[in-house]
Coordinates of C-alpha atoms in Angstrom, one line a residue:
M1 CA 132.6 107.7 75.7
N2 CA 135.2 105.2 76.9
F3 CA 133.7 101.7 76.7
N4 CA 136.4 100.1 78.9
K5 CA 135.3 99.5 82.4
S6 CA 137.4 101.5 84.9
D7 CA 139.1 99.9 87.9
N8 CA 136.3 101.5 90.1
Q9 CA 133.6 99.9 87.9
K10 CA 135.3 96.5 88.1
M11 CA 135.6 96.8 91.9
V12 CA 132.0 97.8 92.5
I13 CA 130.7 95.2 90.1
Q14 CA 132.5 92.4 92.1
M15 CA 131.5 94.0 95.4
A16 CA 127.8 94.2 94.5
R17 CA 127.8 90.8 92.9
D18 CA 129.4 89.1 96.0
F19 CA 127.1 90.9 98.4
A20 CA 124.0 90.0 96.4
K21 CA 125.0 86.4 96.2
K22 CA 125.8 86.1 99.9
E23 CA 123.3 88.4 101.6
I24 CA 120.3 88.7 99.2
L25 CA 120.0 85.5 97.1
P26 CA 119.2 83.1 100.0
H27 CA 116.3 85.2 101.1
V28 CA 114.7 86.4 97.9
M29 CA 111.6 84.4 97.9
E30 CA 111.1 84.5 101.7
W31 CA 111.1 88.3 101.5
D32 CA 108.9 88.4 98.4
E33 CA 106.3 86.0 99.9
S34 CA 106.1 87.9 103.2
Q35 CA 106.5 91.4 101.7
T36 CA 109.3 91.9 104.1
F37 CA 111.6 94.9 103.6
P38 CA 114.9 93.7 105.1
V39 CA 116.0 96.7 107.1
E40 CA 119.1 95.2 108.6
T41 CA 120.3 93.9 105.2
F42 CA 119.6 97.3 103.8
R43 CA 121.8 98.9 106.4
K44 CA 124.6 96.4 105.5
I45 CA 124.3 97.7 102.0
G46 CA 125.0 101.2 103.4
E47 CA 128.0 99.8 105.4
M48 CA 129.4 98.6 102.1
G49 CA 129.1 102.2 100.7
M50 CA 126.3 101.4 98.3
L51 CA 123.7 103.8 99.8
G52 CA 125.9 106.9 99.2
V53 CA 127.3 106.0 95.8
L54 CA 127.2 109.5 94.4
V55 CA 127.8 111.3 97.7
P56 CA 131.3 112.9 97.9
E57 CA 133.7 111.5 100.5
E58 CA 133.6 114.7 102.6
Y59 CA 129.9 113.9 103.4
G60 CA 130.6 110.2 104.2
G61 CA 129.8 108.9 100.7
S62 CA 131.7 106.7 98.2
G63 CA 132.3 109.5 95.8
F64 CA 131.7 107.4 92.7
G65 CA 130.0 108.5 89.5
Y66 CA 127.0 107.4 87.5
H67 CA 128.7 104.5 85.7
E68 CA 129.5 102.9 89.0
Y69 CA 126.0 103.6 90.2
I70 CA 124.5 101.8 87.2
E71 CA 126.7 98.8 87.9
I72 CA 125.7 98.6 91.5
I73 CA 122.0 98.7 90.9
S74 CA 122.2 96.4 87.9
E75 CA 124.2 93.7 89.8
I76 CA 121.8 93.8 92.8
S77 CA 118.7 93.8 90.5
K78 CA 120.0 90.7 88.7
V79 CA 119.4 88.9 92.0
C80 CA 116.4 90.9 93.4
G81 CA 114.6 93.8 91.8
S82 CA 113.0 94.8 95.1
I83 CA 116.3 95.5 96.7
G84 CA 117.6 97.2 93.6
L85 CA 114.6 99.5 93.6
S86 CA 115.1 100.4 97.3
V87 CA 118.8 101.1 96.7
A88 CA 117.9 103.3 93.7
A89 CA 115.2 105.3 95.5
H90 CA 117.4 105.9 98.5
N91 CA 120.4 107.0 96.4
S92 CA 118.8 109.0 93.6
L93 CA 115.7 110.5 95.2
C94 CA 116.1 111.2 98.9
T95 CA 119.8 111.4 99.2
G96 CA 120.2 112.8 95.7
H97 CA 117.8 115.7 96.3
I98 CA 119.6 116.7 99.5
L99 CA 123.0 116.4 97.7
Q100 CA 121.8 118.5 94.7
F101 CA 119.9 121.3 96.5
G102 CA 120.8 121.2 100.2
S103 CA 122.9 123.8 102.0
E104 CA 126.3 122.9 103.3
E105 CA 124.8 122.7 106.8
Q106 CA 122.0 120.4 105.6
K107 CA 124.4 118.2 103.7
M108 CA 126.6 117.8 106.8
R109 CA 123.5 117.1 108.9
F110 CA 121.8 114.5 106.7
L111 CA 124.1 112.9 104.1
P112 CA 126.6 111.0 106.4
K113 CA 123.9 109.0 108.1
L114 CA 122.0 108.4 104.8
A115 CA 125.2 107.4 103.0
S116 CA 126.2 104.9 105.7
G117 CA 122.8 103.3 106.0
E118 CA 122.3 104.5 109.6
H119 CA 119.3 106.4 108.2
I120 CA 117.0 105.2 105.5
G121 CA 115.6 107.8 103.1
A122 CA 112.2 108.4 101.4
W123 CA 111.2 110.9 98.8
A124 CA 107.5 112.0 98.7
L125 CA 106.1 113.6 95.6
T126 CA 103.2 111.4 94.4
E127 CA 99.7 111.7 95.9
P128 CA 96.5 109.6 95.6
N129 CA 95.2 111.8 92.8
T130 CA 98.4 113.3 91.4
G131 CA 100.8 111.0 89.7
S132 CA 102.2 112.4 86.5
D133 CA 100.2 115.6 87.2
A134 CA 102.3 116.7 90.1
M135 CA 101.4 120.4 89.9
R136 CA 97.9 119.6 91.2
M137 CA 99.3 118.3 94.5
K138 CA 97.1 118.8 97.6
V139 CA 99.6 118.4 100.4
T140 CA 100.1 121.9 101.7
A141 CA 102.7 123.7 103.8
K142 CA 101.4 126.9 105.4
R143 CA 103.8 129.3 107.1
D144 CA 103.5 129.9 110.8
G145 CA 106.2 132.2 111.9
D146 CA 109.6 130.5 111.3
D147 CA 107.9 127.1 110.7
F148 CA 105.6 125.5 108.2
I149 CA 102.6 123.3 109.0
L150 CA 102.2 120.4 106.6
N151 CA 98.9 118.6 106.0
G152 CA 97.9 115.9 103.5
T153 CA 98.8 112.4 102.2
K154 CA 101.5 111.2 99.8
N155 CA 101.4 107.6 98.4
W156 CA 103.5 105.1 96.5
I157 CA 106.4 106.2 98.7
T158 CA 109.3 103.8 98.9
H159 CA 110.3 103.3 102.5
G160 CA 107.2 105.2 103.6
I161 CA 107.2 103.3 106.9
S162 CA 110.8 102.5 107.6
S163 CA 112.4 105.7 106.6
D164 CA 114.3 107.9 109.1
V165 CA 114.3 110.9 106.7
V166 CA 111.6 112.0 104.3
V167 CA 112.2 114.6 101.6
V168 CA 108.7 115.9 100.7
I169 CA 107.5 118.4 98.1
A170 CA 104.5 120.3 99.3
R171 CA 102.4 123.2 98.0
T172 CA 103.2 126.6 99.5
G173 CA 101.6 128.7 96.7
E174 CA 98.7 128.5 94.3
L175 CA 97.5 125.4 92.5
L176 CA 99.1 124.8 89.1
D177 CA 101.9 127.3 89.9
S178 CA 105.2 125.7 89.1
R179 CA 106.8 128.1 91.6
G180 CA 104.2 127.3 94.2
M181 CA 105.8 124.2 95.7
T182 CA 108.6 123.8 98.2
T183 CA 110.9 120.9 99.4
F184 CA 111.2 120.1 103.0
V185 CA 113.3 117.5 104.9
V186 CA 111.2 115.9 107.7
E187 CA 112.8 113.6 110.2
R188 CA 111.1 110.6 111.7
G189 CA 109.9 111.4 115.2
T190 CA 108.6 114.8 114.1
K191 CA 105.1 115.2 115.5
G192 CA 102.4 114.8 112.8
L193 CA 104.6 112.7 110.5
L194 CA 102.8 109.3 110.2
A195 CA 103.1 106.1 108.2
G196 CA 99.9 105.0 106.4
K197 CA 98.8 102.0 104.4
K198 CA 101.4 99.6 103.0
E199 CA 100.6 98.6 99.5
N200 CA 100.1 94.9 98.6
K201 CA 101.9 94.7 95.2
L202 CA 102.2 92.4 92.3
G203 CA 106.0 92.6 92.3
M204 CA 108.8 94.5 94.1
R205 CA 107.2 93.1 97.2
A206 CA 110.4 93.3 99.4
S207 CA 110.7 97.0 98.6
E208 CA 108.4 98.8 101.1
T209 CA 105.8 101.0 99.4
A210 CA 103.4 103.0 101.7
Q211 CA 101.5 106.2 102.4
V212 CA 103.2 109.1 104.2
I213 CA 100.7 111.2 106.1
F214 CA 101.1 114.7 107.5
E215 CA 98.8 115.9 110.2
D216 CA 99.6 119.4 111.4
C217 CA 103.3 118.4 111.0
R218 CA 105.4 121.4 112.1
V219 CA 108.7 121.8 110.2
S220 CA 111.3 124.5 110.6
E221 CA 112.1 126.7 107.6
K222 CA 115.7 125.6 108.3
N223 CA 114.6 122.3 106.7
I224 CA 113.7 123.8 103.4
L225 CA 115.9 122.6 100.6
G226 CA 116.9 125.5 98.4
N227 CA 114.5 128.4 98.1
E228 CA 110.8 128.5 98.9
G229 CA 108.9 127.9 95.7
D230 CA 111.6 125.8 94.0
G231 CA 110.2 122.4 94.9
F232 CA 108.7 121.4 91.6
I233 CA 111.6 122.6 89.5
Q234 CA 114.0 120.7 91.8
A235 CA 111.9 117.5 91.6
M236 CA 112.0 117.5 87.8
K237 CA 115.8 117.8 87.9
V238 CA 116.0 115.1 90.5
L239 CA 113.9 112.8 88.3
D240 CA 116.3 113.3 85.4
G241 CA 119.0 111.6 87.4
G242 CA 116.5 109.2 89.0
R243 CA 115.5 107.8 85.6
I244 CA 119.1 106.6 85.1
S245 CA 118.7 104.5 88.2
I246 CA 115.4 103.0 87.0
A247 CA 117.2 102.3 83.7
A248 CA 119.8 100.4 85.7
L249 CA 117.1 98.6 87.6
G250 CA 115.4 97.4 84.4
L251 CA 118.8 96.5 83.0
G252 CA 119.6 94.3 86.0
I253 CA 116.2 92.6 85.9
A254 CA 116.6 91.9 82.2
K255 CA 120.1 90.5 82.7
G256 CA 118.9 88.3 85.5
A257 CA 116.0 86.9 83.5
F258 CA 118.3 86.4 80.5
E259 CA 121.0 84.6 82.3
A260 CA 118.5 82.3 83.9
A261 CA 117.0 81.6 80.5
V262 CA 120.4 80.8 78.9
K263 CA 121.4 78.5 81.7
Y264 CA 118.1 76.6 81.5
S265 CA 118.1 76.4 77.7
K266 CA 121.4 74.6 77.9
E267 CA 120.2 72.1 80.5
R268 CA 116.7 71.4 79.3
E269 CA 116.5 68.7 76.7
Q270 CA 113.7 67.9 74.3
F271 CA 113.8 65.5 71.3
G272 CA 117.2 64.4 72.3
K273 CA 119.1 67.7 72.5
P274 CA 119.2 70.9 74.6
I275 CA 116.5 73.4 73.7
S276 CA 119.1 76.0 73.0
K277 CA 119.9 74.1 69.8
F278 CA 116.4 74.9 68.5
Q279 CA 116.2 78.0 66.3
G280 CA 113.0 79.1 68.0
I281 CA 114.8 79.3 71.3
S282 CA 118.2 80.5 70.1
F283 CA 116.7 83.4 68.1
K284 CA 114.7 84.4 71.2
L285 CA 117.9 84.5 73.2
A286 CA 119.6 86.5 70.5
D287 CA 116.8 89.1 70.6
M288 CA 117.0 89.3 74.4
A289 CA 120.8 89.9 74.3
L290 CA 120.4 92.6 71.6
K291 CA 117.9 94.6 73.7
I292 CA 120.0 94.3 76.8
E293 CA 123.1 95.5 75.0
A294 CA 121.2 98.5 73.5
G295 CA 119.7 99.3 76.9
E296 CA 123.2 99.2 78.5
L297 CA 124.6 101.6 75.9
L298 CA 121.7 104.1 76.4
S299 CA 122.1 103.9 80.2
H300 CA 125.8 104.6 80.1
Q301 CA 125.4 107.3 77.6
A302 CA 123.1 109.1 80.0
A303 CA 125.6 108.4 82.8
D304 CA 128.4 109.9 80.8
L305 CA 126.4 113.1 80.3
K306 CA 125.4 113.3 83.9
N307 CA 129.0 112.8 85.1
R308 CA 130.0 115.7 82.9
G309 CA 127.3 118.0 84.3
E310 CA 125.5 118.2 81.0
K311 CA 121.7 118.3 80.4
V312 CA 120.5 114.7 80.4
T313 CA 116.7 115.0 80.1
V314 CA 116.2 113.3 76.8
E315 CA 119.0 110.7 77.3
S316 CA 117.8 109.6 80.7
A317 CA 114.2 109.4 79.5
M318 CA 115.3 107.3 76.5
A319 CA 117.3 105.0 78.8
K320 CA 114.5 104.6 81.3
Y321 CA 111.9 104.0 78.7
F322 CA 113.9 101.5 76.6
T323 CA 115.3 99.5 79.5
S324 CA 111.9 99.4 81.3
E325 CA 110.2 98.0 78.3
T326 CA 113.1 95.7 77.7
A327 CA 112.9 94.3 81.2
V328 CA 109.3 93.3 80.6
E329 CA 110.0 91.8 77.2
V330 CA 113.0 89.8 78.3
A331 CA 111.3 88.5 81.4
T332 CA 108.3 87.5 79.3
D333 CA 110.5 85.7 76.9
A334 CA 112.4 84.1 79.7
I335 CA 109.2 82.5 81.0
Q336 CA 108.5 81.2 77.5
V337 CA 112.0 79.6 77.4
F338 CA 111.2 77.9 80.7
G339 CA 107.8 76.8 79.6
G340 CA 105.5 75.6 82.3
Y341 CA 108.3 75.6 84.9
G342 CA 108.7 79.4 84.3
Y343 CA 105.2 79.9 85.6
T344 CA 106.1 78.4 89.0
K345 CA 107.9 79.9 92.0
D346 CA 110.4 77.1 91.9
Y347 CA 112.3 79.0 89.2
P348 CA 113.4 82.7 89.3
V349 CA 111.9 84.0 86.1
E350 CA 108.4 84.5 87.4
K351 CA 109.6 87.0 89.9
F352 CA 111.7 88.9 87.3
Y353 CA 108.4 89.0 85.3
R354 CA 106.4 90.4 88.2
D355 CA 109.2 92.9 89.2
S356 CA 109.8 94.1 85.7
K357 CA 106.4 95.9 85.2
L358 CA 107.1 98.5 87.9
C359 CA 110.0 99.8 85.8
T360 CA 107.5 101.0 83.2
I361 CA 105.5 102.9 85.8
G362 CA 107.7 104.2 88.6
E363 CA 109.4 107.6 88.2
G364 CA 107.3 108.4 85.2
T365 CA 105.4 105.9 83.0
S366 CA 106.6 104.9 79.6
E367 CA 104.0 107.2 78.2
I368 CA 105.5 110.2 80.2
Q369 CA 109.0 109.3 78.9
K370 CA 107.7 109.5 75.3
L371 CA 106.1 112.9 76.2
V372 CA 109.4 114.2 77.7
I373 CA 111.4 112.9 74.7
A374 CA 109.0 114.3 72.1
R375 CA 108.7 117.7 73.9
E376 CA 112.5 118.1 74.0
L377 CA 113.0 117.0 70.4
L378 CA 110.4 119.3 69.1
K379 CA 111.8 122.2 71.2
E380 CA 115.2 121.5 69.6
K381 CA 113.8 121.5 66.1
E382 CA 112.1 124.8 66.7
V383 CA 115.4 126.3 67.6
L384 CA 117.1 124.8 64.6
S385 CA 114.4 126.2 62.2
F386 CA 115.6 129.8 62.8

C-alpha cells in the first residue's frame, strides 16, 4: 500500500476541511442542543460532491475511491461527528446499496439525485427487536401481482424522517431463512411510507435518527434491488464497506478530541508551566496519538483492499472495532486533559465524548465485530489445517 497521499486525497482533505470550518463549525452546538438535522447544509455537502464520493461520474458522482472517502468523513467528523455520521450513512448504506446491487435503470434513476444531495437517503435494516439478529426481522413484504405490500416498523434509521429515498430490507420468505429477505427502494410520497418517533439521543444529536413505518405500503417489483431473496446477503456485503465509513467516523472524532487536547495542554498553565510539560499529560497525549495512527493504518488497509475489489470482511471489522474504541478512549482522555473545563459545553471535548460512543454500537457493536473477526479467522485456520 502506498502511504503517500494522492493529489485527489490532498484535494478532498482541503475541500472537506474548508467546508467543515465555514459551514459546520459555527453551528455545531446550536444543532446539537436543538437536535436539528441541517437539511440545507447537508444538501450543500452534496453540491460539493461529498454525498456521491464512491459513485462513478456517469451516475453523477465524484468517482473517488475509499481512501478519499475516509478523508472526507474524517475531516468532517473532526468538527462534528453528527454530520460525519449522516454523510457516512448516506454514502455507504443507501447510495452504496443501490450502486452495488441496482440495475442500470435503477442506478440512472436514483444515484444522480442522491449523489448531488437533491435527495437524501436512508437505509432500513434494524427493527425494535432485531438489531444484530437481523434474520428475525418482522417487517414483511407480501407479493400482490406485480407489487409487494410492506408492513412493519424499522428503527434507529438515519434520516428516517428527512429522507427522500429509503432502501429497506424486508422479509419475503420464512423466518430465519437467509434467502428469505428482499431489498426494496421506496420513495418518499409512496402511500403507506411513514416517519415515526425521532430518538432523543446522548450524542450524534444533529444526525436524525427515527423510526420508518410501513402500513400497507405498495411497492413495485421494479424497485427490488437485485433478486428476490437476496436482501440479507446484500446487507452483509454492504455492511463490510459501511464499517470502513464508521472507522473513518471514529478516526475523525478521535482526531478532533486529540487536537483540542494538544492545543489546550499548551495553553493551560499550572505550577508555572504549560500542563503539556508534565509527564502525566504528555504520556497521555502520546498514547492518544499512537492509537489514532494505528486506527488510520487499519482503516486505509481496509480501503486499499476495497478499492482493489478484494474481500474486506475481517479488515473492515478490525478497523471499525479498533477506531470505535479508540474514539471513546481518546475522547475520555481529552476530557481528563481539560479537567473540569472538559466537562462543560464551553469546550468541544464533551461533545466528542458523547458522539464517540455511537461508533461502538452503530453498524454492528464492538462485540459483533469480534464475532465477525473470530469467525473468519477460525474459518481460515480450518482451511489451512488440511
